[in-house]
């Protein structure tokens, strides 16, 4: 017997599960189909983000940072700790428990909101029908008034570095090392490569990051990217720019990496190699040939500003559509689509999706950077405040980096906030809130900020935009 739902969601990552919950909250009869099976062999909700992405990587970043602090950062506080050691399997076990807690949490939320959770592979057929292949291979058809595609993305594989069982791995494999590799290679100096490279560097690996491009963190503000490169180099992360990996060979459980850079063809040998060259939309066996969905030239499902596909009543959200591959972008698209299906006039502000790199110091930004504004011919003022002049950062022995605010020269409206430093992600979110409400740098400068807080660096950067910073010499005096 065919079942009928108001909304059927394919994929339970941050795009899909959030869309399903919001749709159910709005009174729509909703089902969500998910096929993911975790490393314990059991089906799990939460997608890439909860199982092998945001959450497990942050668990390892936090564990490795604590180890690094205990080993090298406590002395300055007068704390003398001897016999520090790292139990990697215990760290991985803690990470797995956190993943289970959160994926189980999605299951609980589905029950609480009345979302029907369906295990299996979903495929969109013509006429808004969805075929479900259950784990035992049996198939059934679900009728849907609306379908939300949210099948996410998978790591890109490159011919010079085919994955092996446990020597050449992707980001998922890099979350499962059972010991610290003595020498670790990483291909790709993007967000994922830098975060995972940092985890293992802090635990003692010698890390080389190969980046084919000549520029470092091309999407970040240039001043922030320059500061990041300086800091990572000091931390011992060797980032080789203009270095393209051209081949790999496994020799006695090690991997010989061939690469070409300005000095010609070279080779380096590693115990492990992480391939972190980006992700591609995942649409395998998702779309029947007659379902009518258009893909763009990168294989992404083609959608409009409201995530509507070329088929009325079928939407797509998250990593499988245009825009940054970020969990919060996916989730907000999920909410927007659910609300539009329920008849609300929801829209999303794509100009204010914050970006974060969870290294230490963190790097985060929202809005435009200097280069983008120059290209657009916009005149702007810049205010920069270094954490070295922020009491809270210095007290915490974490005073590297800066807050940089950019505001329109004519209207003083804040156009971008760029931070490298402690709690950069949280500080940038303050900037995002301010920008959402069209705040000027002067407005922020007139607000009272608690002392001593890291947030004062944002306050001072806002003041510096118009030459009024108190705790640093102003570039321009007014
Ligand atoms: P996904 O999370 O990929 O979920 C898609 C789901 O659909 C999967 O569970 C998949 O099994 C399922 N599926 C696919 N096809 C079918 C089908 N036919 N039938 C049934 N189910 C199907 N982003 C951040 O914002 N912050 C971070 O800190 C961050 N860290 C990351 C760290 C790493 C190591 C990685 C790899 C990614 C990280 N990301 C981070 C990116 C983030 O994980 C993704 O942007 C996010 O998961 C995308 O959500 P989604 O719902 O679009 O897709
Ligand atoms: P991101 O897409 O942000 O995760 O970044 C992935 C990075 O990997 C990009 O900056 C690419 O330039 C880089 N990259 C891709 N292929 C290679 C390669 N063969 N050697 C070195 N870097 C590469």
Coordinates of C-alpha atoms in Angstrom, one line a residue, residues 281 294-302 322:
X281 CA 27.7 16.9 -4.2
X294 CA 18.4 19.7 -13.5
X295 CA 22.0 19.6 -12.3
X296 CA 24.5 22.4 -12.9
X297 CA 28.0 22.0 -14.4
X298 CA 29.5 21.0 -11.1
X299 CA 26.9 18.2 -10.5
X300 CA 25.0 20.3 -8.0
X301 CA 21.2 20.3 -8.1
X302 CA 20.1 23.5 -9.7
X322 CA 25.2 26.2 -4.6

